[in-house]
């Protein structure tokens, strides 16, 4: 947040003198340094801010509280008017301008939109006491580490080739259903909760390059495999760091400060208002003591999915919000706590493992077995078909030995696993890279050179070597010192990075563009407010479904002014007919008898044709004449 010193330091000298005169009256000639010092001394007084806050009306206090909770994001007029009574909308603009002139707020202008922000000097001066009492003794529900498990589950589905995408980059309907159906715990809260978690997971995986596309299928990338092998214990911290970058523009201090406000249990309306500043796209239902999942700010929902907060539920709705133990530790240390994983393999081929165990193990097991539940302690069941299908997805034999070391299966289970492994790994059919060396003397020297043999899987006497694909480049570097520059014929599968645009579009929340301080503070209506007012009428430039009377008004307006209209039309009597879009001008209206008709001329067409009003499904006004 900007502080007053930086704000006044950027103000022009004539304006600064006017501000000084406002505070102290005319004092004659003063040097600029003294003027700035006295202005700072007067306007940075916290007692002045608190005294002014105490005299405000409740809706004004709410606005100041929200603006200071919004941190460096700020709030626009259109966003703030969603928090005040409708009768106070006209007063809101004057109030905001007054607070800017008293230097309790400041305003920035960017792309025709005014954004209001607070000063760092007055942080914590505009706090509001909790409006609701909460019974903290009642049970709170938290999500724990289930998000980690679901990330591993999605990667395992991709590994087994069960995730498909459409041509526009969205997840195929069946794949979408498979994923949301697996998020059972979230679905018990709300169907929207499972959808929010899926959006969070896929936004993370695609933006971090953990998924790749081959034709219409998604697969885990080498980057994902490498992370799970070397840094799996940091998965939750990695997701959380990415989330703070997305939602708070990497301002983790702001995020922690907001979380500290719910260290003690807060009523859901109070908590919703607090996090609404990061998702100010709707009006909060403050009269409700319980809110459904869909009416919570999206960042607050995601904090529950991330395990940082816990909810108290009543009749299927959220009644209270509180920081979880993991959230307390993260706000103090910026590190998500590590929980010890628990693993137990039973003789009946059931594996019980906690969701907090190593993501590398969870991912591998999810490829090999069927999961029977979606709880803190997960239960997997191994059967031959699923196990072999997992092996066929490309799990190396060395990883299987590592899994056996983790789960420590009973003797009967281990012997069965080894039998299944032998049926798969015992006879290998695979594509290999062969290096042939014609000079037998050099071939013998290379077979004894340890640095070279580390790059090979097998030595074939009298012929050459089977190369390790990942270490081919090292083998070629060594061959160059022996005078060889081998021709490399590659026909590897080409995979593209998984598309991110559709997921980013669904996940992104509006963030006002940063601008420079507005020192002039002219009382003008910004462009965004004008557009909002225009679009709220029936003469909007976005598609609307209008009743017949409003539709007639729009058609008459177009006929009188000559503007073009765009409409989506379809004959309601023909159910199989697809909706089509047309752009046209209006020539005449025939409203004397049914059916009501309008004579139109479509863009780039000659001649006038009739159009029944009942065919118009949605309509909009084209501001610029086509």
XYZ file of C-alpha atoms in Angstrom:
626
model
C 0.000 0.000 0.000
C 1.087 3.554 -0.732
C 2.083 5.689 2.277
C 1.332 9.382 2.748
C 4.969 10.444 2.420
C 5.270 8.885 -1.056
C 1.879 10.317 -2.001
C 2.756 13.913 -1.038
C 6.265 13.534 -2.465
C 4.723 13.012 -5.909
C 2.334 15.967 -5.606
C 3.120 19.143 -7.536
C 4.350 22.100 -5.447
C 1.339 24.377 -6.179
C -1.092 21.633 -5.119
C 1.003 20.923 -2.021
C 0.816 24.587 -1.042
C -2.983 24.482 -1.423
C -3.136 21.410 0.821
C -0.935 23.182 3.397
C -3.189 26.236 3.303
C -6.219 23.988 3.825
C -4.638 22.572 6.984
C -2.946 25.654 8.486
C -4.332 28.654 6.614
C -2.156 31.259 4.899
C 1.302 31.468 6.483
C 3.282 33.547 4.036
C 6.416 32.313 2.301
C 7.606 28.850 3.365
C 10.177 26.556 1.806
C 8.954 23.388 0.149
C 10.612 21.039 2.660
C 8.813 22.735 5.582
C 5.494 22.680 3.725
C 5.792 18.932 3.060
C 6.866 18.252 6.653
C 3.909 20.167 8.149
C 1.440 18.609 5.693
C 2.698 15.137 6.659
C 2.471 15.958 10.351
C -1.127 17.152 10.039
C -2.620 14.519 7.724
C -0.785 11.462 9.110
C -2.374 11.903 12.550
C -4.140 8.606 13.308
C -6.324 10.282 15.953
C -7.802 12.457 13.186
C -8.612 9.327 11.142
C -10.186 7.484 14.064
C -12.243 10.524 15.086
C -13.556 10.902 11.551
C -14.352 7.189 11.380
C -16.425 7.332 14.583
C -18.661 10.042 13.106
C -19.462 8.070 9.951
C -22.710 6.281 9.161
C -22.618 2.447 9.254
C -22.500 2.107 5.451
C -19.617 4.591 5.292
C -17.695 2.642 7.932
C -18.224 -0.529 5.952
C -16.787 1.125 2.817
C -13.676 2.343 4.633
C -13.187 -1.057 6.251
C -13.445 -2.854 2.916
C -11.118 -0.435 1.150
C -8.405 -0.923 3.750
C -8.836 -4.691 3.662
C -8.442 -4.651 -0.139
C -4.765 -3.709 0.223
C -2.955 -2.907 -3.012
C -5.877 -4.129 -5.138
C -8.280 -1.315 -4.287
C -11.961 -1.132 -5.221
C -13.825 0.730 -7.948
C -17.002 2.723 -7.461
C -19.057 0.063 -9.247
C -17.699 -2.586 -6.864
C -18.281 -0.486 -3.738
C -21.872 0.328 -4.649
C -22.647 -3.396 -4.254
C -21.947 -3.019 -0.524
C -24.156 -0.019 0.281
C -27.950 0.306 0.397
C -29.408 1.200 -3.001
C -30.710 4.484 -1.576
C -27.115 5.526 -0.755
C -25.618 4.983 -4.226
C -25.698 8.691 -5.103
C -24.105 9.640 -1.786
C -21.344 7.070 -2.223
C -19.538 9.007 -4.950
C -19.539 12.198 -2.915
C -18.350 10.326 0.173
C -15.420 8.731 -1.660
C -14.385 12.074 -3.132
C -14.584 13.690 0.312
C -12.386 10.975 1.850
C -9.808 11.504 -0.925
C -9.779 15.260 -0.246
C -9.249 14.553 3.456
C -6.405 12.180 2.496
C -7.912 9.158 4.205
C -8.131 7.532 0.755
C -6.467 8.126 -2.601
C -7.688 7.568 -6.136
C -5.878 6.234 -9.185
C -6.977 6.461 -12.810
C -6.188 3.790 -15.395
C -8.012 2.972 -18.653
C -10.846 5.329 -17.757
C -11.632 3.594 -14.443
C -11.162 5.155 -11.012
C -9.813 2.863 -8.283
C -9.940 3.854 -4.606
C -7.246 2.709 -2.177
C -6.145 3.292 1.413
C -2.886 4.582 2.891
C -0.459 2.329 4.746
C -0.317 4.949 7.530
C -3.939 4.220 8.567
C -3.865 0.423 8.461
C -6.021 -1.014 11.305
C -7.658 2.383 11.977
C -10.933 1.419 10.310
C -11.767 -1.945 11.853
C -15.375 -3.023 12.471
C -16.394 -5.173 15.392
C -17.828 -8.603 14.479
C -21.549 -8.352 13.817
C -22.365 -11.980 14.686
C -21.715 -14.149 17.720
C -20.322 -17.632 17.036
C -20.496 -20.792 19.098
C -16.892 -21.953 18.723
C -17.611 -25.174 20.639
C -19.527 -26.624 17.669
C -17.694 -28.801 15.171
C -15.676 -27.194 12.384
C -14.925 -29.091 9.164
C -11.627 -28.776 7.292
C -10.338 -30.225 4.021
C -6.853 -31.100 5.234
C -4.504 -32.481 2.570
C -7.181 -33.865 0.253
C -6.197 -31.322 -2.412
C -2.756 -32.990 -2.647
C -4.401 -36.357 -3.161
C -6.707 -34.992 -5.847
C -3.757 -33.463 -7.741
C -2.128 -36.920 -7.711
C -5.428 -38.523 -8.766
C -5.813 -36.194 -11.772
C -2.211 -36.914 -12.810
C -2.849 -40.666 -12.492
C -5.949 -40.379 -14.703
C -3.810 -38.580 -17.281
C -1.113 -41.254 -16.937
C -3.661 -43.973 -17.734
C -4.967 -42.044 -20.749
C -8.412 -41.277 -19.290
C -8.392 -37.496 -19.733
C -9.452 -36.025 -23.066
C -9.877 -32.432 -24.155
C -12.066 -30.804 -26.754
C -10.770 -28.811 -29.704
C -11.371 -25.525 -27.830
C -9.086 -26.614 -24.965
C -11.798 -27.496 -22.429
C -11.969 -30.854 -20.682
C -14.149 -33.446 -22.402
C -17.534 -33.906 -20.718
C -16.862 -37.530 -19.685
C -13.402 -36.700 -18.307
C -14.940 -33.776 -16.412
C -17.509 -36.103 -14.850
C -14.837 -38.651 -13.864
C -12.861 -35.986 -12.013
C -15.752 -34.288 -10.209
C -17.254 -37.668 -9.246
C -13.930 -38.578 -7.588
C -13.991 -35.421 -5.405
C -16.582 -36.949 -3.090
C -15.808 -34.895 0.028
C -16.139 -31.594 -1.837
C -19.295 -32.793 -3.601
C -20.946 -33.461 -0.233
C -20.640 -29.738 0.488
C -21.861 -28.636 -2.930
C -21.598 -29.721 -6.557
C -20.056 -26.299 -7.168
C -17.327 -27.098 -4.611
C -16.095 -30.024 -6.710
C -16.162 -27.821 -9.821
C -14.174 -25.087 -8.028
C -11.572 -27.632 -6.938
C -11.286 -29.002 -10.473
C -10.788 -25.488 -11.830
C -8.115 -24.829 -9.179
C -6.251 -28.075 -9.923
C -6.310 -27.782 -13.712
C -5.331 -24.103 -13.590
C -2.317 -25.082 -11.496
C -1.351 -28.081 -13.635
C -1.663 -26.268 -16.971
C 0.003 -23.026 -15.884
C 2.925 -24.900 -14.334
C 3.348 -27.085 -17.432
C 2.566 -30.365 -15.620
C 0.232 -31.589 -18.376
C 0.964 -32.195 -22.047
C -1.348 -32.839 -24.987
C -0.975 -35.575 -27.599
C -3.863 -35.492 -30.086
C -6.920 -35.229 -27.800
C -5.338 -36.910 -24.753
C -3.623 -35.311 -21.753
C -0.493 -36.839 -20.183
C 1.743 -35.832 -17.248
C 4.855 -33.972 -18.388
C 8.467 -34.784 -17.486
C 8.375 -31.679 -15.292
C 5.597 -33.254 -13.192
C 7.446 -36.580 -12.910
C 10.654 -34.825 -11.878
C 8.877 -32.827 -9.158
C 7.156 -35.922 -7.728
C 10.481 -37.794 -7.642
C 12.607 -35.060 -6.086
C 10.325 -32.590 -4.263
C 7.004 -34.364 -3.686
C 6.971 -33.392 0.004
C 6.714 -29.719 -1.093
C 3.613 -30.208 -3.271
C 1.123 -28.422 -1.005
C 3.523 -25.544 -0.386
C 4.130 -25.291 -4.140
C 0.390 -25.111 -4.912
C -0.153 -22.576 -2.123
C 2.661 -20.321 -3.344
C 1.204 -20.396 -6.862
C -2.271 -19.581 -5.496
C -0.996 -16.535 -3.585
C 0.673 -15.325 -6.789
C -2.619 -15.648 -8.667
C -5.067 -14.311 -6.097
C -2.924 -11.725 -4.243
C -0.408 -10.815 -6.981
C 2.295 -12.468 -4.860
C 1.515 -10.247 -1.830
C 1.692 -13.009 0.799
C 1.828 -10.421 3.631
C -1.635 -9.161 2.600
C -2.974 -12.724 2.506
C -1.555 -13.541 5.951
C -2.942 -10.308 7.385
C -6.449 -11.178 6.188
C -6.174 -14.699 7.591
C -5.119 -13.367 10.992
C -8.487 -11.574 11.164
C -10.195 -14.987 11.402
C -7.822 -16.497 13.973
C -10.894 -16.610 16.200
C -14.187 -17.880 14.811
C -16.125 -15.275 12.804
C -19.670 -15.347 11.523
C -19.879 -16.243 7.853
C -21.192 -12.808 6.789
C -18.301 -11.042 8.516
C -15.764 -13.401 6.923
C -17.465 -13.146 3.528
C -17.246 -9.347 3.600
C -13.572 -9.560 4.520
C -12.648 -11.752 1.528
C -15.221 -10.173 -0.783
C -12.659 -7.442 -1.503
C -10.676 -9.989 -3.557
C -13.769 -11.091 -5.526
C -16.087 -8.045 -5.597
C -18.368 -9.245 -8.366
C -21.669 -9.643 -6.498
C -23.716 -8.273 -3.599
C -23.257 -10.134 -0.311
C -26.433 -11.431 1.326
C -25.670 -9.799 4.675
C -29.099 -10.478 6.156
C -28.358 -14.225 6.065
C -26.600 -15.820 9.032
C -25.872 -18.859 6.864
C -24.492 -18.801 3.330
C -24.462 -21.576 0.742
C -21.109 -22.415 -0.835
C -22.022 -20.574 -4.048
C -22.507 -17.266 -2.180
C -19.052 -17.253 -0.561
C -16.247 -15.198 -2.164
C -14.190 -17.486 -4.368
C -10.878 -16.882 -2.517
C -12.551 -17.957 0.742
C -13.825 -21.163 -0.861
C -10.342 -21.913 -2.193
C -8.740 -21.265 1.205
C -10.941 -24.063 2.568
C -9.879 -26.355 -0.285
C -6.244 -25.459 0.470
C -6.715 -26.440 4.115
C -5.961 -22.987 5.596
C -9.454 -22.337 6.995
C -12.238 -24.490 8.359
C -15.992 -24.037 8.115
C -18.825 -24.634 10.544
C -21.869 -26.002 8.745
C -25.529 -25.823 9.661
C -28.265 -27.331 7.488
C -25.823 -27.685 4.600
C -24.762 -24.029 4.676
C -21.714 -22.299 6.141
C -22.418 -20.540 9.433
C -18.916 -19.675 10.711
C -15.307 -19.492 9.504
C -12.074 -20.016 11.448
C -8.361 -20.359 10.742
C -7.206 -23.998 10.824
C -4.120 -25.192 12.699
C -2.255 -25.466 9.407
C -3.400 -21.929 8.561
C -2.071 -20.624 11.895
C 1.344 -22.117 11.214
C 1.420 -20.791 7.644
C 0.523 -17.231 8.722
C 3.386 -17.373 11.257
C 6.127 -19.138 9.278
C 4.944 -18.905 5.614
C 5.474 -22.681 5.470
C 2.648 -25.219 5.284
C 3.220 -27.880 7.984
C 4.411 -31.356 7.046
C 2.310 -34.223 8.422
C 3.631 -37.720 8.884
C 2.061 -40.179 6.473
C 0.623 -43.484 7.628
C 0.614 -46.602 5.435
C -0.846 -50.024 6.187
C -1.059 -52.912 3.675
C -3.602 -55.582 4.607
C -3.601 -59.280 3.591
C -6.865 -58.800 1.666
C -5.055 -56.517 -0.847
C -6.486 -53.345 0.720
C -4.036 -50.489 1.285
C -4.928 -47.842 3.889
C -2.873 -44.664 3.492
C -3.311 -41.150 4.859
C -3.840 -38.313 2.372
C -0.834 -36.543 3.948
C 1.631 -39.227 2.860
C 4.142 -38.741 0.022
C 2.406 -37.544 -3.192
C 4.811 -39.749 -5.159
C 3.376 -42.829 -3.440
C -0.209 -41.581 -3.832
C 0.332 -41.003 -7.560
C 1.846 -44.460 -8.171
C -0.776 -46.280 -6.110
C -3.572 -44.361 -7.881
C -2.219 -45.729 -11.178
C -2.186 -49.335 -9.880
C -5.307 -49.670 -7.721
C -8.925 -48.583 -7.322
C -9.624 -46.062 -4.584
C -12.700 -46.917 -2.489
C -13.247 -43.624 -0.637
C -12.318 -39.943 -0.495
C -11.393 -39.255 3.121
C -8.395 -38.357 5.263
C -7.491 -42.057 5.323
C -7.733 -43.433 1.796
C -8.464 -47.087 1.088
C -7.170 -48.667 -2.134
C -7.886 -52.147 -3.432
C -5.496 -54.006 -5.742
C -6.742 -56.421 -8.386
C -4.840 -57.955 -11.284
C -6.576 -56.105 -14.123
C -6.168 -52.640 -12.589
C -2.613 -53.426 -11.484
C -1.511 -54.571 -14.941
C -3.267 -51.604 -16.563
C -1.199 -49.353 -14.291
C 2.020 -51.110 -15.276
C 1.114 -50.742 -18.959
C 0.822 -46.973 -18.487
C 4.605 -46.933 -18.187
C 5.680 -47.452 -14.553
C 9.341 -48.617 -14.457
C 10.231 -51.818 -12.579
C 12.597 -49.851 -10.305
C 9.702 -47.689 -9.075
C 7.711 -50.792 -8.170
C 10.517 -51.960 -5.866
C 10.422 -48.526 -4.220
C 6.641 -48.848 -3.724
C 7.082 -52.271 -2.073
C 9.578 -50.693 0.310
C 7.021 -48.046 1.255
C 3.922 -50.177 1.748
C 5.696 -53.288 3.154
C 3.068 -55.769 1.934
C 2.434 -59.082 3.784
C 4.102 -62.157 2.280
C 1.006 -63.411 0.440
C 0.434 -59.969 -1.124
C 4.098 -59.468 -2.014
C 4.353 -62.858 -3.741
C 1.238 -62.060 -5.796
C 2.619 -58.641 -6.752
C 5.886 -60.239 -7.884
C 3.935 -62.781 -9.935
C 1.992 -59.981 -11.645
C 5.230 -58.059 -12.189
C 6.932 -61.072 -13.771
C 4.032 -61.544 -16.183
C 4.539 -57.943 -17.330
C 8.255 -57.250 -16.953
C 9.382 -60.847 -17.664
C 9.003 -60.453 -21.422
C 9.678 -56.980 -22.760
C 8.687 -55.644 -26.139
C 9.909 -52.098 -26.490
C 11.637 -49.673 -28.817
C 15.304 -49.122 -27.948
C 18.113 -46.927 -29.279
C 21.063 -48.999 -30.526
C 24.547 -47.581 -31.003
C 26.690 -49.617 -33.405
C 30.496 -49.260 -33.323
C 32.312 -50.798 -36.330
C 35.833 -50.466 -34.848
C 36.113 -53.410 -32.427
C 39.136 -51.874 -30.666
C 37.194 -48.689 -29.798
C 34.143 -50.805 -28.927
C 36.232 -52.694 -26.337
C 37.639 -49.437 -24.918
C 34.146 -47.934 -24.561
C 32.846 -51.070 -22.806
C 35.502 -50.506 -20.098
C 34.940 -46.751 -19.782
C 32.675 -46.364 -16.723
C 31.438 -42.849 -17.570
C 30.239 -44.123 -20.930
C 28.667 -47.350 -19.626
C 26.543 -45.237 -17.207
C 24.842 -43.876 -20.336
C 23.973 -47.373 -21.601
C 21.576 -50.087 -20.544
C 23.378 -53.048 -22.112
C 26.636 -53.940 -23.894
C 26.297 -56.158 -26.982
C 29.715 -57.766 -27.693
C 30.880 -57.348 -31.264
C 28.054 -54.877 -32.060
C 27.547 -51.911 -29.697
C 25.300 -50.678 -26.910
C 21.679 -50.102 -25.908
C 21.511 -46.411 -24.915
C 19.610 -44.838 -22.030
C 17.332 -42.288 -23.812
C 17.704 -39.647 -21.095
C 21.532 -39.816 -21.243
C 22.018 -39.974 -25.010
C 23.499 -36.483 -25.189
C 26.192 -37.422 -22.651
C 27.080 -40.562 -24.642
C 27.422 -38.485 -27.835
C 29.720 -36.003 -26.081
C 32.019 -38.869 -25.063
C 31.915 -40.345 -28.585
C 33.140 -37.020 -30.008
C 36.386 -37.397 -28.036
C 36.846 -40.748 -29.839
C 36.412 -39.029 -33.206
C 32.766 -40.003 -33.833
C 29.911 -37.673 -34.790
C 27.005 -40.156 -35.138
C 23.914 -39.408 -37.176
C 20.887 -39.336 -34.832
C 17.569 -40.397 -36.361
C 14.733 -39.340 -34.058
C 11.074 -40.234 -34.386
C 9.937 -39.425 -30.861
C 6.349 -38.537 -30.114
C 5.730 -34.821 -30.156
C 3.583 -33.493 -27.343
C 2.368 -29.944 -26.942
C 1.891 -28.072 -23.727
C -1.673 -28.464 -22.479
C -3.838 -25.409 -23.340
C -4.294 -22.912 -20.509
C -6.592 -20.221 -21.927
C -9.953 -21.802 -21.092
C -8.881 -22.719 -17.546
C -7.357 -19.293 -16.975
C -10.580 -17.678 -18.203
C -12.603 -19.701 -15.681
C -10.141 -19.215 -12.801
C -9.212 -15.542 -13.173
C -10.861 -12.888 -10.991
C -10.898 -9.252 -12.147
C -8.087 -7.074 -10.797
C -8.171 -3.317 -11.547
C -5.285 -1.980 -13.559
C -2.760 -0.059 -11.451
C -2.563 3.666 -12.154
C -0.827 6.767 -10.862
C -2.377 8.884 -8.062
C -5.062 11.329 -9.162
C -4.181 14.605 -7.438
C -6.727 16.755 -9.266
C -9.762 14.862 -7.899
C -12.235 16.247 -10.385
C -15.823 15.199 -9.779
C -16.250 13.231 -13.027
C -18.076 10.019 -13.782
C -15.562 7.458 -15.014
C -16.032 5.495 -18.220
C -16.692 2.183 -16.440
C -19.602 3.716 -14.515
C -21.111 5.147 -17.712
C -20.847 1.773 -19.414
C -22.436 0.092 -16.400
C -25.340 2.520 -16.432
C -25.839 2.082 -20.164
C -25.794 -1.701 -20.000
C -28.389 -1.705 -17.227
C -31.011 -0.377 -19.696
C -32.782 -2.214 -22.459
C -30.641 -0.304 -25.017
C -27.568 -2.332 -24.033
C -24.709 -3.396 -26.294
C -24.751 -6.874 -24.738
C -27.316 -9.530 -25.588
C -30.517 -9.422 -23.495
C -33.765 -11.375 -23.502
C -36.521 -8.740 -23.520
C -40.239 -8.967 -23.108
C -42.409 -7.854 -26.040
C -42.977 -4.257 -24.875
C -39.253 -3.566 -24.295
C -38.417 -5.274 -27.576
C -40.795 -2.924 -29.405
C -39.088 0.084 -27.725
C -35.680 -1.110 -28.948
C -36.945 -1.709 -32.505
C -38.569 1.747 -32.631
C -35.339 3.289 -31.298
C -33.362 1.564 -34.067
C -35.830 2.711 -36.749
C -35.704 6.308 -35.521
C -31.921 6.616 -35.047
C -30.850 4.298 -37.880
C -28.509 2.221 -35.690
C -27.966 -1.437 -36.432
C -29.211 -4.225 -34.167
C -27.873 -7.731 -33.647
C -30.207 -10.566 -32.696
C -30.193 -14.287 -32.071
C -33.221 -15.690 -33.897
C -34.920 -19.068 -34.013
C -38.415 -20.286 -34.844
C -39.757 -21.482 -31.444
C -42.114 -23.927 -33.190
C -39.149 -25.812 -34.710
C -37.285 -27.446 -31.836
C -34.553 -28.901 -34.055
C -33.724 -25.554 -35.647
C -30.444 -24.028 -34.489
C -30.196 -20.457 -33.264
C -28.507 -18.064 -35.701
C -27.164 -14.540 -35.330
C -28.118 -11.680 -37.676
C -27.264 -7.957 -37.904
C -29.903 -5.704 -39.419
C -31.501 -2.277 -39.667
C -35.217 -1.688 -39.067
C -37.411 -0.336 -41.902
C -40.972 -0.708 -40.581
C -42.973 -2.216 -37.709
C -46.323 -4.001 -38.154
C -47.925 -4.177 -34.720
C -51.646 -3.812 -35.521
C -52.416 -7.535 -35.449
C -50.814 -10.860 -34.614
C -48.354 -12.146 -35.474
C -46.262 -9.017 -34.796
C -43.731 -8.393 -37.574
C -40.863 -6.058 -38.347
C -39.409 -5.349 -41.803
C -35.621 -5.620 -41.651
C -32.666 -5.372 -44.004
C -29.773 -7.618 -43.033
C -26.251 -6.287 -43.211
C -24.603 -6.733 -46.644
C -27.915 -7.900 -48.141
C -30.223 -6.205 -50.601
C -33.954 -6.099 -50.130
C -36.236 -6.024 -47.103
C -37.602 -9.142 -45.414
C -40.183 -9.649 -42.623
C -39.189 -11.024 -39.208
C -41.626 -12.164 -36.530
C -40.931 -10.684 -33.084
C -41.447 -14.122 -31.510
C -38.402 -15.379 -33.438
C -36.072 -12.919 -31.617
C -34.545 -14.762 -28.659
C -31.990 -12.107 -27.625
C -31.110 -8.671 -28.975
C -28.505 -5.927 -28.556
C -27.795 -2.466 -29.952
C -24.660 -2.026 -32.074
C -23.161 1.273 -30.961
C -21.243 1.839 -34.180
C -23.190 1.746 -37.409
C -22.170 -1.354 -39.384
